[in-house]
CSV table of C-alpha atoms in Angstrom, one decimal:
chain,number,residue,atom,x,y,z
A,1,MET,CA,-57.0,-48.0,106.1
A,2,LYS,CA,-56.0,-44.4,106.7
A,3,ASN,CA,-56.6,-42.9,103.3
A,4,GLN,CA,-59.5,-43.1,100.8
A,5,PRO,CA,-58.9,-45.2,97.7
A,6,LYS,CA,-58.2,-43.1,94.6
A,7,THR,CA,-61.1,-42.6,92.2
A,8,LEU,CA,-61.1,-43.3,88.5
A,9,GLU,CA,-60.8,-39.6,87.7
A,10,GLU,CA,-57.8,-39.3,90.0
A,11,HIS,CA,-56.2,-42.2,88.2
A,12,ARG,CA,-56.9,-40.5,84.9
A,13,GLU,CA,-55.2,-37.4,86.2
A,14,TYR,CA,-52.2,-39.5,87.3
A,15,LEU,CA,-51.9,-40.9,83.8
A,16,TYR,CA,-52.1,-37.4,82.3
A,17,GLN,CA,-49.5,-35.9,84.7
A,18,ILE,CA,-47.0,-38.7,84.4
A,19,VAL,CA,-47.1,-38.7,80.6
A,20,ARG,CA,-46.7,-34.9,80.6
A,21,LEU,CA,-43.7,-35.2,82.8
A,22,LYS,CA,-42.2,-37.9,80.6
A,23,LEU,CA,-42.7,-35.7,77.5
A,24,PHE,CA,-40.9,-32.9,79.3
A,25,PHE,CA,-38.0,-35.2,80.2
A,26,LEU,CA,-38.0,-36.7,76.8
A,27,HIS,CA,-37.4,-33.3,75.2
A,28,LYS,CA,-34.7,-32.6,77.8
A,29,VAL,CA,-32.7,-35.7,77.1
A,30,LEU,CA,-33.0,-35.4,73.4
A,31,LYS,CA,-31.8,-31.8,73.5
A,32,GLU,CA,-28.8,-32.8,75.8
A,33,THR,CA,-27.9,-35.9,73.9
A,34,PRO,CA,-27.8,-35.2,70.1
A,35,LYS,CA,-26.7,-38.7,69.2
A,36,LEU,CA,-29.7,-40.3,71.0
A,37,THR,CA,-32.4,-41.3,68.6
A,38,PHE,CA,-36.1,-40.5,69.3
A,39,ALA,CA,-37.0,-44.2,69.3
A,40,ASP,CA,-34.3,-45.1,71.8
A,41,ALA,CA,-35.4,-42.4,74.2
A,42,LEU,CA,-39.1,-43.1,73.8
A,43,GLU,CA,-38.8,-46.8,74.3
A,44,ASN,CA,-35.9,-47.1,76.8
A,45,ILE,CA,-35.9,-43.9,78.9
A,46,VAL,CA,-39.6,-43.0,79.3
A,47,ASP,CA,-42.5,-45.4,79.6
A,48,ILE,CA,-45.5,-44.2,77.6
A,49,PHE,CA,-46.4,-47.3,75.6
A,50,ARG,CA,-47.6,-49.3,78.7
A,51,LYS,CA,-50.1,-46.5,79.6
A,52,THR,CA,-51.8,-46.4,76.3
A,53,ASP,CA,-54.3,-48.7,74.6
A,54,LEU,CA,-51.5,-49.8,72.3
A,55,ASN,CA,-50.5,-52.1,75.2
A,56,PRO,CA,-52.7,-55.2,74.8
A,57,GLU,CA,-51.6,-56.7,78.1
A,58,ALA,CA,-51.5,-55.8,81.8
A,59,LEU,CA,-49.3,-53.1,83.3
A,60,ASN,CA,-46.1,-55.2,82.8
A,61,PRO,CA,-46.6,-56.9,79.4
A,62,THR,CA,-44.7,-60.1,78.7
A,63,GLY,CA,-44.7,-59.6,74.9
A,64,TYR,CA,-42.6,-57.2,72.8
A,65,TYR,CA,-44.6,-54.7,70.8
A,66,PHE,CA,-42.0,-52.1,69.7
A,67,ASP,CA,-41.7,-53.9,66.3
A,68,THR,CA,-45.4,-53.7,65.5
A,69,PRO,CA,-46.8,-51.5,62.7
A,70,TYR,CA,-49.2,-49.7,65.1
A,71,TRP,CA,-46.4,-48.8,67.5
A,72,ALA,CA,-44.2,-47.6,64.6
A,73,GLU,CA,-47.0,-45.4,63.4
A,74,PHE,CA,-47.5,-43.9,66.8
A,75,ARG,CA,-43.8,-43.4,67.4
A,76,ASP,CA,-43.3,-41.7,64.0
A,77,ALA,CA,-46.2,-39.4,64.6
A,78,LEU,CA,-44.9,-38.3,68.0
A,79,GLU,CA,-41.5,-37.8,66.6
A,80,ALA,CA,-42.9,-35.5,63.9
A,81,ILE,CA,-44.6,-33.5,66.7
A,82,TRP,CA,-41.2,-33.2,68.5
A,83,GLN,CA,-39.5,-32.1,65.3
A,84,GLN,CA,-42.1,-29.4,64.7
A,85,SER,CA,-42.1,-28.1,68.3
A,86,ARG,CA,-40.0,-25.0,69.0
A,87,THR,CA,-39.9,-25.4,72.8
A,88,ALA,CA,-40.2,-28.1,75.5
A,89,ALA,CA,-43.6,-26.6,76.5
A,90,GLU,CA,-44.9,-26.8,73.0
A,91,PHE,CA,-43.8,-30.4,72.6
A,92,GLU,CA,-45.3,-31.4,75.9
A,93,GLU,CA,-48.7,-29.7,75.1
A,94,ASN,CA,-48.9,-31.0,71.5
A,95,GLY,CA,-47.5,-34.4,72.3
A,96,PHE,CA,-50.0,-34.8,75.2
A,97,GLU,CA,-53.0,-33.9,73.0
A,98,PHE,CA,-51.9,-36.5,70.6
A,99,ILE,CA,-51.5,-39.2,73.3
A,100,LYS,CA,-54.5,-38.3,75.4
A,101,PRO,CA,-57.1,-40.3,73.5
A,102,ARG,CA,-55.0,-43.4,73.9
A,103,LEU,CA,-54.6,-42.8,77.6
A,104,ASP,CA,-58.4,-42.4,77.9
A,105,ALA,CA,-59.0,-45.6,76.0
A,106,ARG,CA,-57.0,-47.6,78.5
A,107,CYS,CA,-57.8,-45.7,81.6
A,108,VAL,CA,-60.5,-47.9,83.1
A,109,ARG,CA,-58.5,-51.1,82.4
A,110,ASP,CA,-55.4,-49.5,83.9
A,111,TYR,CA,-57.4,-48.4,87.0
A,112,ARG,CA,-58.6,-51.9,87.6
A,113,ASP,CA,-55.2,-53.5,87.0
A,114,ARG,CA,-53.7,-55.1,90.1
A,115,SER,CA,-50.9,-57.0,88.4
A,116,ALA,CA,-48.2,-54.8,90.0
A,117,THR,CA,-48.6,-56.6,93.3
A,118,ALA,CA,-50.3,-59.9,92.2
A,119,TRP,CA,-47.1,-61.9,92.2
A,120,ASN,CA,-45.8,-60.6,95.6
A,121,GLN,CA,-45.0,-63.6,97.8
A,122,CYS,CA,-44.2,-61.6,100.9
A,123,GLY,CA,-46.7,-58.7,101.2
A,124,PHE,CA,-45.1,-55.7,99.7
A,125,LEU,CA,-42.0,-57.7,98.7
A,126,ARG,CA,-41.4,-60.0,95.8
A,127,HIS,CA,-38.4,-62.1,95.2
A,128,ASN,CA,-36.9,-63.8,92.1
A,129,PHE,CA,-37.4,-67.5,91.7
A,130,VAL,CA,-33.7,-68.4,91.5
A,131,LEU,CA,-30.6,-67.1,93.1
A,132,THR,CA,-28.2,-64.8,91.1
A,133,PRO,CA,-26.1,-67.2,89.1
A,134,GLY,CA,-22.7,-68.0,90.7
A,135,THR,CA,-23.8,-66.6,94.1
A,136,LYS,CA,-26.0,-67.3,97.1
A,137,ARG,CA,-27.7,-64.0,96.7
A,138,LEU,CA,-31.5,-63.5,96.2
A,139,THR,CA,-32.8,-60.4,94.5
A,140,PHE,CA,-36.1,-58.8,95.8
A,141,HIS,CA,-38.4,-56.1,94.6
A,142,ILE,CA,-40.8,-53.7,96.2
A,143,SER,CA,-44.4,-52.7,95.4
A,144,ASN,CA,-46.9,-51.0,97.7
A,145,ASP,CA,-49.7,-53.4,98.4
A,146,LYS,CA,-51.1,-51.2,101.1
A,147,GLN,CA,-52.5,-48.6,98.7
A,148,PRO,CA,-54.1,-46.2,99.4
A,149,ASP,CA,-51.8,-46.1,102.4
A,150,SER,CA,-48.0,-46.5,102.5
A,151,PHE,CA,-46.4,-49.7,103.8
A,152,PHE,CA,-44.2,-47.2,105.8
A,153,ASP,CA,-47.3,-46.5,107.9
A,154,TYR,CA,-47.3,-50.1,109.2
A,155,PRO,CA,-44.0,-51.0,111.0
A,156,GLU,CA,-45.3,-54.4,112.2
A,157,TYR,CA,-46.3,-55.2,108.6
A,158,ILE,CA,-42.8,-54.3,107.4
A,159,LYS,CA,-41.3,-56.6,110.0
A,160,GLU,CA,-43.7,-59.4,109.0
A,161,CYS,CA,-43.0,-59.1,105.3
A,162,PHE,CA,-39.2,-59.1,105.7
A,163,LEU,CA,-39.2,-62.0,108.1
A,164,LYS,CA,-41.3,-64.0,105.6
A,165,LEU,CA,-38.8,-62.9,102.8
A,166,LEU,CA,-35.9,-64.0,105.0
A,167,ASP,CA,-37.4,-67.4,105.7
A,168,ARG,CA,-38.1,-68.0,102.0
A,169,ALA,CA,-34.6,-66.8,101.0
A,170,GLU,CA,-32.8,-69.1,103.5
A,171,ASN,CA,-35.0,-72.0,102.4
A,172,MET,CA,-33.7,-71.4,98.8
A,173,GLY,CA,-30.1,-71.4,100.1
A,174,ALA,CA,-29.5,-67.7,100.0
A,175,VAL,CA,-27.2,-66.0,102.4
A,176,GLU,CA,-27.5,-62.5,101.0
A,177,LEU,CA,-30.4,-60.3,99.9
A,178,TYR,CA,-30.1,-57.6,97.1
A,179,THR,CA,-32.2,-54.9,95.5
A,180,ASP,CA,-31.8,-52.0,93.2
A,181,THR,CA,-34.3,-49.2,93.7
A,182,TRP,CA,-34.7,-45.4,94.1
A,183,LEU,CA,-35.8,-46.2,97.6
A,184,ASN,CA,-32.1,-46.8,98.4
A,185,SER,CA,-31.7,-43.1,98.2
A,186,TYR,CA,-34.6,-42.5,100.7
A,187,SER,CA,-33.7,-42.3,104.4
A,188,LYS,CA,-36.9,-43.8,105.6
A,189,TRP,CA,-36.2,-47.0,103.6
A,190,LEU,CA,-32.6,-47.2,104.6
A,191,ALA,CA,-33.5,-47.0,108.3
A,192,ILE,CA,-35.0,-50.5,108.0
A,193,PHE,CA,-31.6,-52.1,107.2
A,194,PRO,CA,-28.4,-52.9,109.1
A,195,ASP,CA,-25.1,-51.0,108.8
A,196,GLU,CA,-23.9,-53.6,106.3
A,197,TRP,CA,-26.6,-52.4,103.9
A,198,GLN,CA,-25.4,-48.8,104.2
A,199,LYS,CA,-21.8,-49.8,103.7
A,200,ASN,CA,-22.6,-51.7,100.5
A,201,LEU,CA,-24.7,-49.0,98.8
A,202,SER,CA,-23.6,-48.2,95.3
A,203,GLU,CA,-23.3,-44.7,93.8
A,204,GLU,CA,-26.4,-43.2,92.3
A,205,ASN,CA,-27.4,-44.6,88.8
A,206,ARG,CA,-28.2,-41.5,86.7
A,207,ASP,CA,-28.6,-43.4,83.5
A,208,VAL,CA,-32.4,-43.0,83.5
A,209,ARG,CA,-34.4,-46.0,82.2
A,210,TRP,CA,-38.1,-46.4,81.7
A,211,HIS,CA,-38.9,-48.6,84.7
A,212,PHE,CA,-40.3,-48.0,88.3
A,213,GLY,CA,-36.7,-48.2,89.7
A,214,PHE,CA,-36.5,-44.6,88.5
A,215,TRP,CA,-40.1,-43.5,87.8
A,216,GLY,CA,-41.8,-45.2,90.8
A,217,GLN,CA,-41.1,-42.1,93.0
A,218,PHE,CA,-43.7,-40.1,91.0
A,219,ILE,CA,-46.5,-42.3,92.4
A,220,ASN,CA,-47.7,-41.5,95.9
A,221,SER,CA,-49.2,-43.9,98.4
A,222,ARG,CA,-52.7,-43.5,97.0
A,223,GLY,CA,-51.4,-44.3,93.5
A,224,CYS,CA,-51.8,-40.7,92.4
A,225,PHE,CA,-49.2,-38.4,90.9
A,226,ASN,CA,-46.5,-37.1,93.3
A,227,TYR,CA,-46.6,-33.4,92.4
A,228,ALA,CA,-43.8,-32.5,94.8
A,229,LEU,CA,-41.3,-34.8,93.1
A,230,GLY,CA,-42.7,-34.0,89.6
A,231,ASN,CA,-42.1,-30.3,90.3
A,232,TYR,CA,-38.6,-31.1,91.6
A,233,LEU,CA,-37.7,-32.7,88.3
A,234,ARG,CA,-39.2,-29.8,86.3
A,235,GLU,CA,-37.4,-27.2,88.3
A,236,THR,CA,-34.0,-28.8,88.6
A,237,GLY,CA,-33.9,-31.1,85.5
A,238,HIS,CA,-32.9,-34.0,87.9
A,239,PHE,CA,-34.7,-36.7,89.8
A,240,ARG,CA,-34.9,-36.2,93.6
A,241,PHE,CA,-34.0,-39.8,94.1
A,242,TYR,CA,-31.8,-42.0,91.9
A,243,PRO,CA,-31.6,-45.8,92.1
A,244,ARG,CA,-28.8,-47.4,94.1
A,245,HIS,CA,-28.2,-51.0,94.7
A,246,SER,CA,-27.1,-52.7,97.9
A,247,PHE,CA,-27.0,-56.1,99.6
A,248,CYS,CA,-26.4,-57.6,103.0
A,249,SER,CA,-26.3,-60.9,104.7
A,250,THR,CA,-29.6,-62.6,105.7
A,251,ALA,CA,-28.2,-63.0,109.2
A,252,SER,CA,-27.5,-59.3,109.7
A,253,LEU,CA,-30.9,-58.3,108.2
A,254,ARG,CA,-32.7,-60.8,110.4
A,255,LYS,CA,-31.0,-59.4,113.5
A,256,LYS,CA,-32.0,-55.9,112.5
A,257,ILE,CA,-35.6,-56.8,111.6
A,258,GLU,CA,-36.2,-58.8,114.8
A,259,SER,CA,-35.1,-55.8,116.8
A,260,MET,CA,-37.7,-53.5,115.3
C-alpha cells in the first residue's frame, strides 16, 4: 500500500464536493436545455439520490425508488430551490444546504460500503454473466479495488487481472471483449490495449448520464474528490474525459497483455 486509506471525514468531504459539482452541472444543463424537465435531469443526468439516506440500499441499489412519495417530496423541494435561485452559485449553495443533512445521515454507511468491488471476478475487473446477444462478445467493467492506491501503480496486477478475464471470457465462448468508459479517453488506460482497440474506439459520448461511466473520473485513487477534474468542469463547462466504447479480439488482447 502506497497511500493512506481515506478517513471518514475525507469521505464526507468527497460527498459534499461531488454533490456541489452535480448541482453546478444540473443548473448548467437546465439552463442550456429548456425542454429538459427538472426531474429528468436530476434522476438521469446527475446522481444525488444514491448518496443520500433516501437510498435504503447499498451504493448501487437494485430497487427503483423514484416513484416513492419521499423522493417526490425531496425532488419537488429541490426544484423549488432551483426556481427561486437567481444564479448557479446561489442554487449550488442553497441546494447543498438542503441536501447536506441527508448526506450526513448516510455518510458512515456510505464510507463502509464495499459493494462497488464486491462482485468483481477478476481483481479490478468485472464481466457480465452472459455474452452480448447475437455475438461472441463479453462486456467488462472497471472498479478500483486497490484503493487507496490506483491499479495503474501495479503493472503485474493489471496483467494478472486481464489474463484471468481472458481465461474466463474464452471459457464462456467469447472471442471479443468490450467496454464503455471514460477511461477510453485516458492515454494511460489505452496503453494497455492492442492497436485493434485503438482502431475500434467510438467517438466521445457527450450525452451525460448519472453513472460512473461519466462521473467516476471525479474520484481519485484514495476514493476522495478529484479537485483537478472538478475544477476543469467548472471552468470549461465540459468533462475532461468523456466515455468511449471499444472492443478487440481476445487473441489480440492476450498477445498484448502477455508481452507486458
